[in-house]
Tab-separated table of C-alpha atoms in Angstrom:
chain	number	residue	atom	x	y	z
S	1	UNK	CA	-14.101	-0.053	2.977
S	2	UNK	CA	-11.580	-1.728	0.715
S	3	UNK	CA	-9.224	-4.141	2.381
S	4	UNK	CA	-6.089	-5.706	0.954
S	5	UNK	CA	-4.737	-8.769	2.697
S	6	UNK	CA	-1.416	-10.183	1.578
S	7	UNK	CA	-0.072	-13.556	2.590
S	8	UNK	CA	2.458	-16.169	1.617
S	9	UNK	CA	5.708	-14.507	2.554
S	10	UNK	CA	8.397	-16.086	4.614
S	11	UNK	CA	12.034	-17.015	4.840
S	12	UNK	CA	13.507	-18.814	1.870
S	13	UNK	CA	17.002	-19.655	0.708
S	14	UNK	CA	18.449	-18.163	-2.455
S	15	UNK	CA	17.122	-20.018	-5.457
S	16	UNK	CA	13.929	-20.935	-3.679
S	17	UNK	CA	10.345	-20.083	-4.485
S	18	UNK	CA	7.361	-18.480	-2.833
S	19	UNK	CA	3.818	-17.796	-3.921
S	20	UNK	CA	2.200	-14.669	-2.580
S	21	UNK	CA	-1.528	-14.140	-2.437
S	22	UNK	CA	-3.605	-11.023	-2.123
S	23	UNK	CA	-7.310	-10.987	-1.450
S	24	UNK	CA	-9.271	-7.820	-2.062
S	25	UNK	CA	-12.561	-7.138	-0.338
S	26	UNK	CA	-14.973	-4.261	-0.538
S	27	UNK	CA	-14.248	-3.394	-4.147
S	28	UNK	CA	-15.287	-4.231	-7.662
S	29	UNK	CA	-12.001	-5.943	-8.218
S	30	UNK	CA	-12.249	-7.069	-11.799
S	31	UNK	CA	-12.230	-3.625	-13.411
S	32	UNK	CA	-8.808	-2.595	-12.148
S	33	UNK	CA	-5.275	-3.356	-13.094
S	34	UNK	CA	-3.531	-4.822	-10.077
S	35	UNK	CA	0.069	-4.870	-9.071
S	36	UNK	CA	2.561	-6.207	-6.621
S	37	UNK	CA	4.844	-3.686	-5.000
S	38	UNK	CA	7.776	-4.106	-2.700
S	39	UNK	CA	9.586	-1.862	-0.309
S	40	UNK	CA	12.845	-2.139	1.575
S	41	UNK	CA	14.014	0.189	4.341
S	42	UNK	CA	15.329	3.460	2.999
S	43	UNK	CA	13.874	2.998	-0.462
S	44	UNK	CA	10.665	3.959	-2.160
S	45	UNK	CA	8.001	1.433	-2.907
S	46	UNK	CA	8.635	-0.252	-6.232
S	47	UNK	CA	6.130	-1.771	-8.614
S	48	UNK	CA	7.511	-5.163	-9.551
S	49	UNK	CA	4.637	-6.741	-11.455
S	50	UNK	CA	1.249	-5.745	-12.790
S	51	UNK	CA	-1.680	-7.316	-14.540
S	52	UNK	CA	-4.500	-5.515	-16.288
S	53	UNK	CA	-8.130	-6.436	-16.057
S	54	UNK	CA	-7.650	-8.115	-19.416
S	55	UNK	CA	-4.708	-10.190	-18.255
S	56	UNK	CA	-1.820	-8.272	-19.765
S	57	UNK	CA	1.254	-8.476	-17.558
S	58	UNK	CA	4.311	-6.355	-17.060
S	59	UNK	CA	7.364	-6.735	-14.854
S	60	UNK	CA	10.210	-4.724	-13.518
S	61	UNK	CA	13.509	-5.626	-15.133
S	62	UNK	CA	14.814	-6.861	-11.814
S	63	UNK	CA	12.246	-9.666	-11.640
S	64	UNK	CA	11.539	-10.380	-15.289
S	65	UNK	CA	11.792	-14.048	-16.063
S	66	UNK	CA	11.578	-15.050	-12.413
S	67	UNK	CA	8.236	-13.717	-11.194
S	68	UNK	CA	4.787	-14.357	-12.592
S	69	UNK	CA	1.680	-12.400	-11.680
S	70	UNK	CA	-1.798	-13.823	-12.061
S	71	UNK	CA	-5.307	-12.957	-11.020
S	72	UNK	CA	-8.515	-14.774	-10.300
S	73	UNK	CA	-11.374	-12.352	-10.569
S	74	UNK	CA	-13.878	-14.871	-9.238
S	75	UNK	CA	-11.899	-15.027	-6.013
S	76	UNK	CA	-10.969	-11.335	-5.899
S	77	UNK	CA	-7.383	-12.469	-5.699
S	78	UNK	CA	-4.043	-11.685	-7.255
S	79	UNK	CA	-0.978	-13.865	-6.954
S	80	UNK	CA	2.739	-13.550	-7.384
S	81	UNK	CA	4.763	-16.653	-8.096
S	82	UNK	CA	8.376	-15.927	-7.264
S	83	UNK	CA	11.061	-18.305	-8.459
S	84	UNK	CA	14.844	-18.226	-8.359
S	85	UNK	CA	14.717	-15.837	-5.457
S	86	UNK	CA	17.709	-13.676	-4.709
S	87	UNK	CA	18.738	-11.885	-1.529
S	88	UNK	CA	17.946	-8.580	-3.217
S	89	UNK	CA	14.314	-9.676	-3.453
S	90	UNK	CA	14.067	-9.298	0.309
S	91	UNK	CA	11.337	-6.766	1.014
S	92	UNK	CA	7.838	-6.281	2.258
S	93	UNK	CA	5.504	-7.086	-0.601
S	94	UNK	CA	2.204	-5.308	-1.061
S	95	UNK	CA	-0.629	-5.572	-3.510
S	96	UNK	CA	-2.668	-2.683	-4.751
S	97	UNK	CA	-4.260	-1.414	-7.877
S	98	UNK	CA	-2.203	0.242	-10.564
S	99	UNK	CA	-3.648	3.752	-10.654
S	100	UNK	CA	-5.388	4.846	-13.802
S	101	UNK	CA	-7.767	7.721	-13.283
S	102	UNK	CA	-8.001	6.800	-9.633
S	103	UNK	CA	-5.836	6.462	-6.559
S	104	UNK	CA	-4.359	3.581	-4.626
S	105	UNK	CA	-6.455	1.837	-2.085
S	106	UNK	CA	-5.265	2.202	1.463
S	107	UNK	CA	-2.229	-0.027	1.762
S	108	UNK	CA	-2.438	-3.273	3.605
S	109	UNK	CA	0.191	-4.575	5.974
S	110	UNK	CA	2.073	-6.444	3.300
S	111	UNK	CA	3.886	-9.723	3.650
S	112	UNK	CA	7.562	-10.061	4.438
S	113	UNK	CA	9.790	-11.960	2.051
S	114	UNK	CA	13.280	-12.704	3.268
S	115	UNK	CA	15.784	-14.441	1.028
S	116	UNK	CA	18.836	-15.506	2.944
S	117	UNK	CA	21.184	-18.423	3.334
């Protein structure tokens, strides 16, 4: 059974930084593109950053220039460095694969990021 465990969220002031981590177990992690998603109440889950198995990255316009996604295949981990955080970044952040000829893993519990003064 594949498990996704996110961590690193918390409360931060505008302009602050957080680093999120996601550890994947029960899967051959390295072959998949991975992404960070976020969801706020009343809105659909949004893909904010992705990284292919070859290391190519992509970002939603809303986070471009502020967030950086990285992966460590040896650790079955994917990270999201978030800088210059804004209140509108407040959401529950999830990791999962980026589907390509497959489906999402079962979603983990996510990690809450709250940006507030």
